[in-house]
Coordinates of C-alpha atoms in Angstrom, one line a residue:
M15 CA 0.0 0.0 0.0
A16 CA 1.5 3.3 -1.1
R17 CA 2.0 6.3 1.1
I18 CA 0.6 9.7 0.0
I19 CA 2.2 12.9 1.2
L20 CA 0.7 16.3 0.1
Y21 CA 2.5 19.5 0.6
T22 CA 0.6 22.8 0.7
G23 CA 1.0 26.3 1.9
K24 CA 0.9 30.0 0.9
G25 CA 2.4 30.7 -2.6
G26 CA 6.1 31.2 -2.6
V27 CA 6.9 29.4 0.7
G28 CA 8.9 26.6 -1.0
K29 CA 6.4 23.8 -1.5
T30 CA 7.9 22.6 -4.7
T31 CA 11.4 22.5 -3.4
T32 CA 10.3 20.7 -0.2
A33 CA 8.2 18.1 -2.3
A34 CA 11.1 17.5 -4.7
A35 CA 13.6 17.2 -1.9
T36 CA 11.3 14.7 0.0
A37 CA 11.0 12.6 -3.1
L38 CA 14.7 12.6 -3.6
Q39 CA 15.4 11.6 0.0
A40 CA 12.7 8.8 -0.3
A41 CA 14.4 7.5 -3.5
K42 CA 17.8 7.6 -1.8
R43 CA 16.4 5.3 1.0
G44 CA 15.2 2.8 -1.6
Y45 CA 11.5 3.8 -1.9
K46 CA 10.1 3.9 -5.4
A47 CA 8.9 7.5 -5.3
L48 CA 6.7 9.7 -7.6
V49 CA 6.5 13.4 -7.1
I50 CA 3.5 14.9 -8.9
S51 CA 2.7 18.6 -9.4
T52 CA -0.8 20.1 -9.4
D53 CA 0.4 23.7 -9.5
P54 CA -0.3 25.3 -12.9
A55 CA 3.0 27.1 -12.6
H56 CA 4.7 23.7 -12.9
S57 CA 8.0 24.6 -11.1
L58 CA 8.9 21.0 -10.6
R59 CA 10.9 20.9 -13.8
D60 CA 12.9 23.9 -12.6
S61 CA 13.6 22.3 -9.3
F62 CA 15.1 19.2 -10.9
D63 CA 16.5 21.3 -13.8
Q64 CA 15.1 18.9 -16.4
E65 CA 12.0 18.5 -18.5
I66 CA 9.0 16.6 -17.0
G67 CA 6.0 15.5 -18.9
P68 CA 2.3 14.6 -18.4
E69 CA 3.1 11.0 -17.7
P70 CA 5.5 9.8 -15.0
K71 CA 9.1 10.2 -16.1
R72 CA 12.0 8.4 -14.6
L73 CA 14.6 10.9 -13.4
M74 CA 17.0 8.5 -11.7
K75 CA 16.9 5.2 -9.8
N76 CA 13.7 5.0 -7.8
L77 CA 12.6 8.5 -8.6
Y78 CA 9.8 9.6 -11.0
A79 CA 8.2 12.9 -11.6
Q80 CA 5.0 14.1 -13.4
E81 CA 3.4 17.5 -14.1
I82 CA -0.3 17.5 -14.8
D83 CA -1.3 18.7 -18.3
V84 CA -4.9 19.7 -18.3
F85 CA -5.6 18.9 -22.0
Y86 CA -3.8 15.6 -21.8
S87 CA -5.7 14.6 -18.7
V88 CA -9.0 15.7 -20.1
D89 CA -8.5 13.3 -23.0
K90 CA -7.6 10.6 -20.6
Y91 CA -10.3 11.0 -17.9
W92 CA -13.1 13.3 -19.2
G93 CA -13.6 12.1 -22.8
K94 CA -17.3 11.4 -22.7
L95 CA -18.2 14.5 -20.6
T96 CA -16.2 16.9 -22.7
G97 CA -17.5 15.2 -25.9
Y98 CA -21.0 16.1 -24.9
I99 CA -20.1 19.7 -23.9
Q100 CA -18.4 20.2 -27.3
S101 CA -21.4 18.8 -29.1
L102 CA -23.6 21.3 -27.2
F103 CA -21.3 24.2 -28.2
N104 CA -21.2 23.1 -31.8
W105 CA -25.1 23.0 -31.8
M106 CA -24.8 26.7 -30.6
K107 CA -22.6 27.4 -33.7
V108 CA -19.5 28.0 -31.6
D109 CA -16.2 27.7 -33.5
D110 CA -14.6 24.2 -33.0
I111 CA -11.4 25.5 -31.4
L112 CA -13.4 27.7 -29.0
A113 CA -15.7 24.8 -28.2
E114 CA -12.7 22.7 -27.3
E115 CA -11.4 25.5 -25.1
F116 CA -14.7 26.1 -23.4
S117 CA -15.3 22.4 -22.7
I118 CA -12.4 22.6 -20.1
F119 CA -14.0 24.3 -17.2
P120 CA -12.3 25.6 -13.9
G121 CA -11.2 22.9 -11.6
M122 CA -10.6 20.2 -14.2
E123 CA -6.8 20.4 -13.8
E124 CA -7.0 20.0 -10.0
V125 CA -9.5 17.1 -10.2
S126 CA -7.3 15.4 -12.8
C127 CA -4.5 15.4 -10.3
F128 CA -6.8 13.5 -7.9
L129 CA -7.6 11.0 -10.6
W130 CA -3.9 10.5 -11.4
V131 CA -3.1 10.0 -7.7
Y132 CA -6.1 7.6 -7.4
S133 CA -4.8 5.6 -10.5
H134 CA -1.2 5.4 -9.2
Y135 CA -2.4 4.4 -5.7
T136 CA -4.9 1.7 -6.9
E137 CA -2.4 0.3 -9.4
D138 CA 0.2 0.2 -6.6
D139 CA 2.9 1.6 -9.0
Y140 CA 4.9 3.4 -6.3
D141 CA 5.9 3.1 -2.6
V142 CA 5.2 6.8 -2.0
I143 CA 3.3 9.5 -4.0
I144 CA 4.3 13.0 -3.1
V145 CA 2.0 15.8 -4.2
D146 CA 3.3 19.3 -4.9
S147 CA 0.0 21.1 -4.6
A148 CA -1.2 24.6 -5.6
P149 CA -1.3 27.4 -3.0
T150 CA -3.5 26.9 0.0
G151 CA -6.8 28.3 -1.3
E152 CA -6.7 26.2 -4.5
T153 CA -5.7 23.1 -2.4
L154 CA -8.6 23.6 0.0
R155 CA -11.1 23.8 -2.9
L156 CA -9.5 20.7 -4.4
L157 CA -9.7 18.8 -1.1
S158 CA -13.3 19.8 -0.5
L159 CA -14.4 18.5 -3.9
P160 CA -15.0 14.9 -2.8
D161 CA -17.5 16.1 -0.2
V162 CA -19.3 18.3 -2.7
A163 CA -19.3 15.4 -5.2
R164 CA -20.7 13.0 -2.7
W165 CA -23.5 15.5 -1.8
W166 CA -24.4 16.0 -5.5
I167 CA -24.3 12.2 -6.3
V168 CA -26.6 11.4 -3.3
K169 CA -29.0 14.4 -3.4
V170 CA -29.2 15.7 -7.0
F171 CA -27.8 13.2 -9.5
P172 CA -30.6 10.5 -9.3
I173 CA -33.4 13.0 -9.6
E174 CA -31.8 14.7 -12.6
R175 CA -31.0 11.4 -14.3
K176 CA -34.6 10.2 -14.0
L177 CA -36.1 13.5 -15.0
L178 CA -34.1 13.6 -18.2
K179 CA -35.4 10.1 -19.2
V180 CA -38.9 11.5 -18.9
V181 CA -38.4 14.8 -20.8
R182 CA -36.0 13.5 -23.5
P183 CA -38.8 12.4 -26.0
A184 CA -40.6 15.8 -25.6
V185 CA -37.5 17.8 -26.1
K186 CA -36.6 15.9 -29.3
V187 CA -40.0 16.8 -30.8
V188 CA -39.4 20.6 -30.4
S189 CA -35.6 20.9 -30.6
D190 CA -32.5 19.2 -32.0
M191 CA -30.5 20.3 -29.0
P192 CA -28.2 17.5 -28.0
L193 CA -29.0 16.0 -24.5
P194 CA -26.6 13.9 -22.5
E195 CA -26.9 10.2 -23.3
E196 CA -26.9 7.5 -20.6
E197 CA -23.2 6.8 -21.2
T198 CA -22.5 10.4 -20.3
Y199 CA -24.3 9.9 -16.9
V200 CA -22.4 6.6 -16.5
A201 CA -19.1 8.5 -17.0
I202 CA -20.2 11.2 -14.5
E203 CA -21.2 8.6 -12.0
D204 CA -17.9 6.8 -12.4
L205 CA -16.1 10.1 -11.9
F206 CA -17.9 10.9 -8.6
D207 CA -17.4 7.3 -7.4
K208 CA -13.7 7.8 -7.9
L209 CA -13.8 11.2 -6.1
N210 CA -15.6 9.5 -3.2
S211 CA -12.9 6.7 -3.1
I212 CA -10.2 9.4 -3.2
H213 CA -11.7 11.1 -0.1
K214 CA -11.5 7.8 1.7
I215 CA -7.9 7.4 0.7
F216 CA -7.0 11.0 1.6
S217 CA -8.8 10.9 4.9
N218 CA -7.1 7.6 5.9
S219 CA -4.4 8.9 8.2
D220 CA -2.5 5.6 7.9
V221 CA -2.1 6.3 4.2
T222 CA -2.2 10.1 3.6
S223 CA -0.4 12.9 5.4
I224 CA -0.8 16.6 4.7
R225 CA 2.3 18.8 5.4
L226 CA 2.1 22.5 5.8
V227 CA 5.0 24.6 4.5
T228 CA 5.4 28.0 6.1
N229 CA 7.9 30.8 6.6
L230 CA 8.6 32.8 9.8
E231 CA 6.4 35.8 8.7
K232 CA 3.1 37.0 10.2
M233 CA 0.9 36.7 7.1
V234 CA 2.3 33.3 6.2
I235 CA 1.8 31.9 9.7
K236 CA -1.8 33.3 9.7
E237 CA -2.6 31.5 6.5
T238 CA -1.0 28.3 7.8
Q239 CA -3.3 28.5 10.8
R240 CA -6.4 28.8 8.6
A241 CA -5.2 25.9 6.4
Y242 CA -4.7 23.7 9.5
T243 CA -8.3 24.6 10.7
Y244 CA -9.9 23.9 7.3
L245 CA -8.0 20.6 6.8
S246 CA -9.1 19.5 10.2
L247 CA -12.7 20.4 9.2
Y248 CA -12.5 18.1 6.2
G249 CA -11.0 15.3 8.2
Y250 CA -7.4 15.3 6.8
N251 CA -4.4 14.4 9.0
V252 CA -1.7 17.1 9.2
D253 CA 1.4 15.2 10.3
S254 CA 3.9 18.0 10.4
V255 CA 4.7 21.6 9.7
I256 CA 7.7 22.6 7.6
V257 CA 9.3 26.0 8.5
N258 CA 11.4 27.0 5.4
R259 CA 14.1 29.7 5.0
T260 CA 15.1 30.2 8.6
M261 CA 18.0 32.5 9.1
P262 CA 21.2 30.6 9.9
T263 CA 22.6 31.3 13.3
H264 CA 26.2 31.9 12.0
I265 CA 25.0 35.0 10.1
D266 CA 25.8 37.9 12.4
H267 CA 25.9 40.8 10.0
P268 CA 24.1 43.9 11.5
F269 CA 21.9 44.1 8.4
F270 CA 20.2 40.8 9.4
K271 CA 19.8 41.7 13.1
E272 CA 16.1 42.6 12.8
W273 CA 15.4 39.6 10.6
R274 CA 16.9 37.3 13.2
K275 CA 15.0 39.0 16.0
S276 CA 11.6 38.8 14.2
Q277 CA 12.2 35.2 13.2
A278 CA 13.1 34.2 16.8
E279 CA 9.7 35.7 17.9
Y280 CA 7.7 34.0 15.1
R281 CA 9.5 30.7 15.8
K282 CA 8.2 30.7 19.4
E283 CA 4.7 31.5 18.0
V284 CA 4.9 28.6 15.5
E285 CA 6.1 26.2 18.2
H286 CA 3.2 27.3 20.4
L287 CA 0.5 27.2 17.7
F288 CA 1.5 23.8 16.2
S289 CA 2.8 22.1 19.4
S290 CA 0.6 19.1 18.6
V291 CA 2.6 18.1 15.5
P292 CA 6.3 17.8 14.8
I293 CA 8.0 20.9 13.3
F294 CA 10.9 20.7 10.8
E295 CA 13.1 23.6 9.8
A296 CA 15.1 24.2 6.7
P297 CA 17.6 27.1 6.7
L298 CA 17.9 29.8 4.1
H299 CA 20.5 28.5 1.6
Q300 CA 23.2 30.6 0.0
S301 CA 21.7 30.2 -3.5
E302 CA 18.4 29.0 -5.1
V303 CA 17.8 25.3 -4.5
M304 CA 17.9 23.8 -8.0
G305 CA 19.2 20.5 -9.3
T306 CA 19.9 17.1 -7.6
E307 CA 22.8 18.1 -5.4
A308 CA 21.1 21.2 -4.0
L309 CA 17.9 19.2 -3.4
L310 CA 19.8 16.5 -1.6
E311 CA 21.4 19.0 0.7
F312 CA 18.1 20.7 1.3
G313 CA 16.4 17.4 2.2
E314 CA 19.2 16.4 4.6
S315 CA 19.1 19.7 6.4
L316 CA 15.3 19.4 6.7
F317 CA 14.9 15.8 7.8
G318 CA 18.3 14.8 9.1
S319 CA 18.4 11.1 9.9
K320 CA 14.6 10.8 9.9
D321 CA 12.7 8.9 7.2
P322 CA 10.7 11.5 5.3
V323 CA 8.1 8.8 4.4
S324 CA 7.3 8.2 8.0
I325 CA 3.9 9.3 9.5
F326 CA 5.2 11.9 11.9
S327 CA 1.8 12.4 13.7
N328 CA -1.4 10.5 13.4
I329 CA -4.2 12.3 15.2
K330 CA -7.8 11.3 14.4
P331 CA -9.5 14.4 13.0
Y332 CA -12.8 13.2 14.4
E333 CA -14.4 10.4 16.3
I334 CA -17.8 9.2 17.6
V335 CA -18.1 7.8 21.2
K336 CA -21.0 6.5 23.2
D337 CA -21.2 7.1 26.9
K338 CA -24.3 6.1 29.0
G339 CA -26.4 5.9 25.9
V340 CA -25.4 9.4 24.7
Y341 CA -23.5 9.8 21.4
T342 CA -20.9 12.6 21.0
L343 CA -19.1 13.5 17.8
T344 CA -15.7 15.2 18.4
L345 CA -14.0 17.1 15.6
K346 CA -10.7 18.9 15.9
L347 CA -11.1 22.6 14.9
P348 CA -8.0 24.5 16.1
F349 CA -7.7 28.3 15.9
V350 CA -11.4 29.2 15.7
S351 CA -13.9 30.6 18.2
K352 CA -17.4 29.3 18.7
E353 CA -18.8 32.4 17.0
E354 CA -17.1 31.5 13.8
V355 CA -18.6 28.0 13.6
K356 CA -22.1 27.4 12.2
L357 CA -23.8 24.1 12.7
H358 CA -27.0 22.7 11.0
Q359 CA -28.6 19.3 10.8
V360 CA -31.1 18.1 8.2
A361 CA -32.0 14.4 8.6
D362 CA -28.8 12.4 8.0
E363 CA -26.7 15.4 7.1
L364 CA -24.7 17.6 9.5
T365 CA -23.3 20.8 8.0
I366 CA -20.4 22.6 9.6
Q367 CA -19.3 25.9 8.3
I368 CA -16.3 28.1 9.1
E369 CA -16.1 31.4 7.1
N370 CA -16.3 30.3 3.4
Q371 CA -15.5 26.6 4.1
R372 CA -18.3 24.2 4.5
R373 CA -18.4 20.4 5.2
N374 CA -21.4 18.2 4.8
I375 CA -21.0 15.1 7.0
F376 CA -23.3 12.2 6.2
L377 CA -24.1 10.7 9.6
P378 CA -24.1 6.9 10.1
G379 CA -27.6 5.4 10.5
F380 CA -27.6 5.3 14.2
L381 CA -26.9 9.0 14.4
A382 CA -29.2 10.0 11.6
K383 CA -32.2 9.1 13.8
L384 CA -31.1 11.4 16.5
N385 CA -31.2 15.2 16.9
V386 CA -28.3 17.5 17.8
E387 CA -28.8 18.3 21.5
K388 CA -26.0 20.7 22.0
A389 CA -22.6 21.7 20.7
S390 CA -19.5 23.2 22.4
L391 CA -16.1 24.3 21.3
E392 CA -13.3 23.9 23.9
G393 CA -9.6 23.3 23.6
G394 CA -9.7 23.3 19.8
E395 CA -12.3 20.6 19.7
L396 CA -16.0 20.8 18.5
R397 CA -18.2 18.4 20.5
V398 CA -21.6 17.7 19.1
T399 CA -24.0 15.7 21.4
F400 CA -27.0 13.8 19.9
E401 CA -30.2 12.8 21.6
K402 CA -33.3 10.9 20.6
P403 CA -36.1 13.2 19.3
A404 CA -39.1 13.7 21.7
R405 CA -42.0 11.3 21.0
G406 CA -43.9 12.8 18.1
G407 CA -41.2 15.5 17.7
K408 CA -39.8 16.5 14.3
K409 CA -36.2 16.0 13.1

């Protein structure tokens, strides 16, 4: 069973360098490692200083790299869906080239990465898959997609599919507009099934670890906090925090005095905020980290003698316990106040929202029959207690 390690963080903190160095260290230890980039900027080729394509490319013994190409991936994974969209644009008399461009909608590149990771994982091609993800905001949207997909496939998809079967004959009488065929719906269903499977893989803390890359700067630390909160909301395990570009202690030039002072203060803050997970530091290097030798040096300074493929922390994001007939769902939500959390239950669905991030949790059968009695937020944990509805009461 392959390990999956996903690096994310604010743009410019050094995610690509860290991901590439991790893959190189893993390969050096004998793991068959793949590093895959979801970032449209595709800096992975620059890190290794060699060309990388849309399929995994062998860079050296045990080390492979891949950069997602949206058009290549669309042909591979979205053929039937984009085929229908293009036929719709052609019916609207849109130019063929424009129709092809318009058929690739936002998010396809990110979802394609998930599908590639799923394919590599299920085919057991590699010992470890290291994902160099897009900046935090895009990554959070990407990681929330399986939840959205599951909600759509459960709540909307069956109704829409049945409705189209009913109206198709009538539409054909009055219009020649192309409607999605059953094979299109089968392709969509297969896509959402895979996204649901991906969520299970990514939320399995024995398989997948998220690693947050940060710098010792106020804005970057704040974004790292938010990312940690939202990742906890979606049930993903953050196993470590990587602090990149720390000022080396031997630099004593007066020009860097204030930098060393501010970094020392922010280091204490990071150690306090993320005390529940291991923290690794990588010093600022004399020149840009590019090429095998520089990446090896970076990886050694970051991990030392530790195995980078290890699970450094494995904390359950949420759990359900029963005590004296009362069920309590506990979800880790660090760095938020109770005023920032909104909670809503409809039948078997519990919705938790923090700012612009929302998670729909489908409750197991024994909880779906109960009502939320109370909720509290203490010590970075949301506790939701369920009780049986009063006789004759409404859900």
